[in-house]
mmCIF file of C-alpha atoms in Angstrom:
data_model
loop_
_atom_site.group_PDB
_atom_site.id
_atom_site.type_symbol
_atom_site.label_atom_id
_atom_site.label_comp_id
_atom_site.label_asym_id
_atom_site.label_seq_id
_atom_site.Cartn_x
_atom_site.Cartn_y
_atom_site.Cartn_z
ATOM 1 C CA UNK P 120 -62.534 19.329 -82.618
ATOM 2 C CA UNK P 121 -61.761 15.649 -81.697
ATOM 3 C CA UNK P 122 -64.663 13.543 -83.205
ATOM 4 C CA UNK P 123 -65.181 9.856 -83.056
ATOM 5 C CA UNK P 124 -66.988 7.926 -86.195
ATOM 6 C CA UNK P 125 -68.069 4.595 -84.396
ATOM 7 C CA UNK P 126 -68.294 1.326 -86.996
ATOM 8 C CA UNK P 127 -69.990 -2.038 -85.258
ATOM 9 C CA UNK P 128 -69.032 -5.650 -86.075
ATOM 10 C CA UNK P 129 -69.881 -8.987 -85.081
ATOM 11 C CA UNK P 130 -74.200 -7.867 -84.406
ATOM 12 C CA UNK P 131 -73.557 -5.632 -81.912
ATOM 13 C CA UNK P 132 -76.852 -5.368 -80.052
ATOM 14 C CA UNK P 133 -79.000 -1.474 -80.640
ATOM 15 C CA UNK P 134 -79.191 -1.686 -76.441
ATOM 16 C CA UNK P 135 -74.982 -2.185 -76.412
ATOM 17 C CA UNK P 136 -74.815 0.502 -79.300
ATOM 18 C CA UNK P 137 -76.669 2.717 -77.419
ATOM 19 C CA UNK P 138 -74.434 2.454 -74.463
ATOM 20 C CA UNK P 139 -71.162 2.774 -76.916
ATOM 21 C CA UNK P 140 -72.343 5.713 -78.454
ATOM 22 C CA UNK P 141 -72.676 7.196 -74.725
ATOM 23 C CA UNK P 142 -69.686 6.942 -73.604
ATOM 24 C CA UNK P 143 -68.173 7.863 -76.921
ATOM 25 C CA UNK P 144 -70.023 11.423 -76.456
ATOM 26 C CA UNK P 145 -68.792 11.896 -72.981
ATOM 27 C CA UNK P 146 -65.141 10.853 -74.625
ATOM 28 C CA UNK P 147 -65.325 13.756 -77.266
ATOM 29 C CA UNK P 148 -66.533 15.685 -74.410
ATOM 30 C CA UNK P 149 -63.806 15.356 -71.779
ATOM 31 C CA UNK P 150 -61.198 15.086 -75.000
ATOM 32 C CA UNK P 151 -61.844 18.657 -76.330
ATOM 33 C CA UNK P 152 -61.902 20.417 -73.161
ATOM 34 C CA UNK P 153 -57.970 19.202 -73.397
ATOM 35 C CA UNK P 154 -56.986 18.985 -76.402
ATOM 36 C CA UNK P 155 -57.655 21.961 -79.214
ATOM 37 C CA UNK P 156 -56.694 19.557 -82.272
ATOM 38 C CA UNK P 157 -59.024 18.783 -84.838
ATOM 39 C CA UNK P 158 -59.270 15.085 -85.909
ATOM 40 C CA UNK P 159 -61.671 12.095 -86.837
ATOM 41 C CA UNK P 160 -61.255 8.875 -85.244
ATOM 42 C CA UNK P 161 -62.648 5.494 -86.568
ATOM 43 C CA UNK P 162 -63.574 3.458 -83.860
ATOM 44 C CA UNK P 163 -64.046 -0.031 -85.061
ATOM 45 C CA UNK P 164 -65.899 -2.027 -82.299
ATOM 46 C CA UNK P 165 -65.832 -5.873 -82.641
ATOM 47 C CA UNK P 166 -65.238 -9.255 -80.944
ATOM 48 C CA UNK P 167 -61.438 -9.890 -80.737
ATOM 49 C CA UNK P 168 -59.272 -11.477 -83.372
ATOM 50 C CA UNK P 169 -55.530 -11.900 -84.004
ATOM 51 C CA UNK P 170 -52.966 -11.548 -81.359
ATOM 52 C CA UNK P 171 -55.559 -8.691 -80.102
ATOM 53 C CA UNK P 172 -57.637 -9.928 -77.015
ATOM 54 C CA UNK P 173 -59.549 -8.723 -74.455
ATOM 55 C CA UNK P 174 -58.193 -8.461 -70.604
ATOM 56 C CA UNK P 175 -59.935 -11.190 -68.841
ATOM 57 C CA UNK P 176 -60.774 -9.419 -66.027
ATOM 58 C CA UNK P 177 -62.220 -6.381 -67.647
ATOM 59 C CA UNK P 178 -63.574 -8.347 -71.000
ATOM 60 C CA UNK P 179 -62.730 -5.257 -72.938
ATOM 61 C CA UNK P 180 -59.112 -4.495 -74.871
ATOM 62 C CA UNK P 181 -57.870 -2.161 -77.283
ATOM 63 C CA UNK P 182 -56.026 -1.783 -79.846
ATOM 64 C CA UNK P 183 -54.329 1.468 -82.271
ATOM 65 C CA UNK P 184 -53.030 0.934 -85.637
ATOM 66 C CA UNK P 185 -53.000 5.045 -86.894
ATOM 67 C CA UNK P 186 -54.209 8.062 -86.151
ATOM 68 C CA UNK P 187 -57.448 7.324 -87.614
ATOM 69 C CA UNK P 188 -57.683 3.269 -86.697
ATOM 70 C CA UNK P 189 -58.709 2.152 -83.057
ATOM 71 C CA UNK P 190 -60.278 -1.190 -82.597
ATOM 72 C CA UNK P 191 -62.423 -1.713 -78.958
ATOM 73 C CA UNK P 192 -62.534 -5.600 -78.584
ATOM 74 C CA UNK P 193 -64.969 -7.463 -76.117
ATOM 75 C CA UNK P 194 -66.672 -10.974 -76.569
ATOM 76 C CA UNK P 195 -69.475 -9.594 -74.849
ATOM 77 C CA UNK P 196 -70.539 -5.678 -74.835
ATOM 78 C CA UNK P 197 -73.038 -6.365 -72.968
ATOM 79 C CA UNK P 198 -70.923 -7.055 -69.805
ATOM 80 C CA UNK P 199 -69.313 -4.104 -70.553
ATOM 81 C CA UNK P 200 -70.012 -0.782 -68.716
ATOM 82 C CA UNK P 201 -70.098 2.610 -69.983
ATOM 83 C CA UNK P 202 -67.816 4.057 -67.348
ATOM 84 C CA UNK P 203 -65.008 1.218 -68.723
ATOM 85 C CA UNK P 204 -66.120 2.246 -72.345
ATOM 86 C CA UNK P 205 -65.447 5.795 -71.770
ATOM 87 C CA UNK P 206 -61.921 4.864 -70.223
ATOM 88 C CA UNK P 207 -60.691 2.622 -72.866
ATOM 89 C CA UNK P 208 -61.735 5.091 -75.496
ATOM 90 C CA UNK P 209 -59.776 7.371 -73.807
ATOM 91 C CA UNK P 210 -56.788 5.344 -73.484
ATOM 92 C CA UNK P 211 -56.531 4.789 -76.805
ATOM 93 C CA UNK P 212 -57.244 8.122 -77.746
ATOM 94 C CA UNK P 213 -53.668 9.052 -76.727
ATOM 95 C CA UNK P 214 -52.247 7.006 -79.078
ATOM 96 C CA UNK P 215 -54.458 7.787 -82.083
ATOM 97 C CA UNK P 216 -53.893 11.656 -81.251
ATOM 98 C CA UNK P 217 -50.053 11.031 -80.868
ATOM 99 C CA UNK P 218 -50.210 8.954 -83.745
ATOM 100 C CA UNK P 219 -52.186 11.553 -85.909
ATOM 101 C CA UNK P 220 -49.782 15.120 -84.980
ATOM 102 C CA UNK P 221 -46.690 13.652 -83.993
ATOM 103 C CA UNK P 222 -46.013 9.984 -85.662
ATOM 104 C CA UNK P 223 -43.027 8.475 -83.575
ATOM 105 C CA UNK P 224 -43.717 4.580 -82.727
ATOM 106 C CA UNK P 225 -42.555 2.893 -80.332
ATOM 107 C CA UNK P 226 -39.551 0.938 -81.930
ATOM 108 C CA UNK P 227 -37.922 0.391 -78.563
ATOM 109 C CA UNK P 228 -39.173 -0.931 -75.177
ATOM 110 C CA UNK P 229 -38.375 2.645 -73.955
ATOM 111 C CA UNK P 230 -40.386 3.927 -76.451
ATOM 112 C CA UNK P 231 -43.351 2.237 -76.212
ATOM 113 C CA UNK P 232 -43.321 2.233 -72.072
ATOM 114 C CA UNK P 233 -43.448 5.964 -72.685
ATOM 115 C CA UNK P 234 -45.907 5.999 -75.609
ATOM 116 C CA UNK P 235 -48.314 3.939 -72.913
ATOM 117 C CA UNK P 236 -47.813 5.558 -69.812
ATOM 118 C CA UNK P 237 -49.120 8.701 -71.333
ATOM 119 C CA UNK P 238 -52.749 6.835 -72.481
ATOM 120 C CA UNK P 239 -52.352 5.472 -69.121
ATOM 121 C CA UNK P 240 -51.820 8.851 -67.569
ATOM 122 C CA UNK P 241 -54.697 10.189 -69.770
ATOM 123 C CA UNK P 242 -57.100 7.426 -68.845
ATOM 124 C CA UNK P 243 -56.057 8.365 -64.867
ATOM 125 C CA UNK P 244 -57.332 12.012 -65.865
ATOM 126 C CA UNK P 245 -60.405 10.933 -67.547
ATOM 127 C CA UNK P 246 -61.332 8.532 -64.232
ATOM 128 C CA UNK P 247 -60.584 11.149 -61.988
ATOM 129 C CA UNK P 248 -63.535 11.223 -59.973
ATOM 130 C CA UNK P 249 -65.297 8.386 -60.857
ATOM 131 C CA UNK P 250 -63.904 5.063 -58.961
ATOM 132 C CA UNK P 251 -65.914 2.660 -61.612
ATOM 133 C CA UNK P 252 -62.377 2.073 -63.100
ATOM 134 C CA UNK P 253 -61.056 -1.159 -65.166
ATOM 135 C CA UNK P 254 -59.175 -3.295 -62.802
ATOM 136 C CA UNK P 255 -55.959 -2.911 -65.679
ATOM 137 C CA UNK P 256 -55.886 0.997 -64.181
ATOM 138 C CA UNK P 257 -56.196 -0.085 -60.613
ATOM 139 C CA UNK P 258 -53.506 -2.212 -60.594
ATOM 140 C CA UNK P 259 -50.970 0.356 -62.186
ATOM 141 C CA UNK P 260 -52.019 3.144 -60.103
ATOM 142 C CA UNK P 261 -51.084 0.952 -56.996
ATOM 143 C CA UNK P 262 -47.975 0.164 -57.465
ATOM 144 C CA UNK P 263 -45.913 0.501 -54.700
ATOM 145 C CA UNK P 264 -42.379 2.044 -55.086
ATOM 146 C CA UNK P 265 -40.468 -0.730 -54.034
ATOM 147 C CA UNK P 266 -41.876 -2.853 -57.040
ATOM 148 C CA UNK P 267 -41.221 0.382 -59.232
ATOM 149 C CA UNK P 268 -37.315 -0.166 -58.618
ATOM 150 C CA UNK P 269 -37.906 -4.079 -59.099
ATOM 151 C CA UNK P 270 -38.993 -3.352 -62.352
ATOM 152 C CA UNK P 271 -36.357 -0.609 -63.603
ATOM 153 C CA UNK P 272 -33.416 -3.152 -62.150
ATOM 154 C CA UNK P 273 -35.234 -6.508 -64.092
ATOM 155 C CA UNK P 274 -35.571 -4.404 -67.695
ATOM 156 C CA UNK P 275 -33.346 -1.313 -67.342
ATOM 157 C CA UNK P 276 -30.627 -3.013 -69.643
ATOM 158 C CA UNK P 277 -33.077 -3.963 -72.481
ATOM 159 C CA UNK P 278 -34.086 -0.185 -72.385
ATOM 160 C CA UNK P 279 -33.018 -0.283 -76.385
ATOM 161 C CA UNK P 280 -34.339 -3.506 -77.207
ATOM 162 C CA UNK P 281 -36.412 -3.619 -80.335
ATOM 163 C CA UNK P 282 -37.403 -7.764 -80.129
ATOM 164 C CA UNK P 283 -41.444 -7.008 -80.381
ATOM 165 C CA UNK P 284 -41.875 -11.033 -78.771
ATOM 166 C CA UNK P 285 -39.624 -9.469 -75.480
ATOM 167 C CA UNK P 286 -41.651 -6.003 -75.131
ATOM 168 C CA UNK P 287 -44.787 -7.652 -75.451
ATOM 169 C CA UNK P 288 -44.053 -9.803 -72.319
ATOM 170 C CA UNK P 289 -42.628 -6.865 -70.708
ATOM 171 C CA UNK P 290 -46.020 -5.064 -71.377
ATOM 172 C CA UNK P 291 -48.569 -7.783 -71.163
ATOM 173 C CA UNK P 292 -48.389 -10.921 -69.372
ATOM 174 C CA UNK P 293 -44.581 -11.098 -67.991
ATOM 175 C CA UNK P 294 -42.702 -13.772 -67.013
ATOM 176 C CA UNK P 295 -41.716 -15.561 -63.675
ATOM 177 C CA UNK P 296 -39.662 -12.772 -62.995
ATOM 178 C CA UNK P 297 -41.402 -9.649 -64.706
ATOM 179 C CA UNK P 298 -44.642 -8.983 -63.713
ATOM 180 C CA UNK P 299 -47.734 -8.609 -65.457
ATOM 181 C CA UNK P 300 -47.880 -5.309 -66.949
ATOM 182 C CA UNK P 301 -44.175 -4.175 -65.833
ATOM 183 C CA UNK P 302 -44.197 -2.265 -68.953
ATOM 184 C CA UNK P 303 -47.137 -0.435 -68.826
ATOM 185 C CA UNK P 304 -46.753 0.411 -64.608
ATOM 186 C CA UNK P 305 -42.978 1.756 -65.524
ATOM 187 C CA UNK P 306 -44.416 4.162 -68.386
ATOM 188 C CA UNK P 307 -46.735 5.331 -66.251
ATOM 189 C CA UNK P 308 -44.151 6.040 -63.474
ATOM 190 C CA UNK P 309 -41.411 7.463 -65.993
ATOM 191 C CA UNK P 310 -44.449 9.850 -67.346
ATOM 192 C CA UNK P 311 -45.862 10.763 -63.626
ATOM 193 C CA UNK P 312 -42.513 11.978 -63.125
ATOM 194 C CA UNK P 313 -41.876 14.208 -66.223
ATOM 195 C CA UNK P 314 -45.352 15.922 -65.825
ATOM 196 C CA UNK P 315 -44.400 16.769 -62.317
ATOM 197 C CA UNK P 316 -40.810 17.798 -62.721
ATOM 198 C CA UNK P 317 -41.495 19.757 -65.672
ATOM 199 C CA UNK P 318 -45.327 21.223 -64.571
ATOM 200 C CA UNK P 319 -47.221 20.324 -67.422
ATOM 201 C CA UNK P 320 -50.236 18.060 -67.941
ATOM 202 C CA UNK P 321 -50.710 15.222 -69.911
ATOM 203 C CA UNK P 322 -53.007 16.879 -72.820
ATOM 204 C CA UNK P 323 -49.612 18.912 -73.919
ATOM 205 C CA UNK P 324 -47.196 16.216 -72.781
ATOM 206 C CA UNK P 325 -49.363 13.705 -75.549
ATOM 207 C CA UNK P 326 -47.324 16.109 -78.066
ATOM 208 C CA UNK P 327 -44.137 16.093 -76.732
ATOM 209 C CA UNK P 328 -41.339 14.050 -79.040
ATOM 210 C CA UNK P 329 -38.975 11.114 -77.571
#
């Protein structure tokens, strides 16, 4: 069984705990109908710090160091919903679980595309019928094709690349030729495609190696 052990920083109100802890049950909940692995997850909630911050238009971020390490960052819980709670946590659920049974990083940009557009595809899953989603997931699940194939032609030759400064922009905020989030809409795409082509769901595919 899949259990979270929540820790709150930075005063964390009881009313925003009380929320937290919410959507953390419905996580473990929709988690171990999936998955049958047995783990505990810290889940450190606090105000961002580092190079770690929050997407602007969701005021929520994440963050996965191991199996057993996952940092939730907002400067304000409060604005935050349970719905967006539940999504993140499962988000970075994937890569804690991944992290935990099978511990390949993602030392390339290949890599770590893949590595995210499984939490991504797992964080589709979770939302599946509930349209309360973070505006991050809407804007990857709309991508239209033709920017697909932008993407893949701007990056496709840095597939190998392991400069952390250049797969960061290719992930986060892009460039005036990359868009934002090329990395993260591409992983999703490449890992759409494998689930399809070889019928299998993302809960096993989270276990599958590079």
């Amino acid at each position: 069984m899949i259990i979270f052990k929540p820790q709150f920083f930075n005063q964390i109100n009881e009313k925003d705990k009380q929320k937290i802890n919410s959507a953390i049950i419905k996580a473990q909940d929709f988690l171990n109908k999936g998955f049958g692995n047995d783990a505990e997850i810290d889940l450190f909630f606090c105000k961002p710090f580092g190079i770690s911050s929050p997407i602007p238009e969701d005021n929520i971020g994440g963050r996965t160091y191991f199996g057993n390490m996952v940092f939730i960052m907002s400067n304000d819980f409060s604005e935050v919903s349970e719905d967006i709670l539940f999504e993140i946590i499962c988000h970075e659920s994937s890569h804690a679980l991944r992290y935990w049974f099978l511990p390949e990083y993602g030392n390339t940009l290949l890599d770590t595309m893949v590595l995210e557009g499984l939490a991504v595809c797992l964080e589709e899953e979770s939302m599946r019928d509930n349209e309360k989603r973070q505006f991050f997931l809407k804007e990857v699940l709309k991508t239209s094709d033709s920017e697909m194939i932008n993407i893949y032609n701007l990056i496709k030759d840095d597939f190998n690349s392991t400069d952390s400064d250049y797969i960061n922009k290719v992930l986060f905020d892009g460039d005036e030729n990359i868009p934002r989030w090329a990395g993260y809409k591409l992983g999703y795409y490449i890992v759409r495609k494998y689930l399809a082509e070889n019928n299998t769901s993302v809960f096993e595919a989270t276990f599958d190696s590079y």
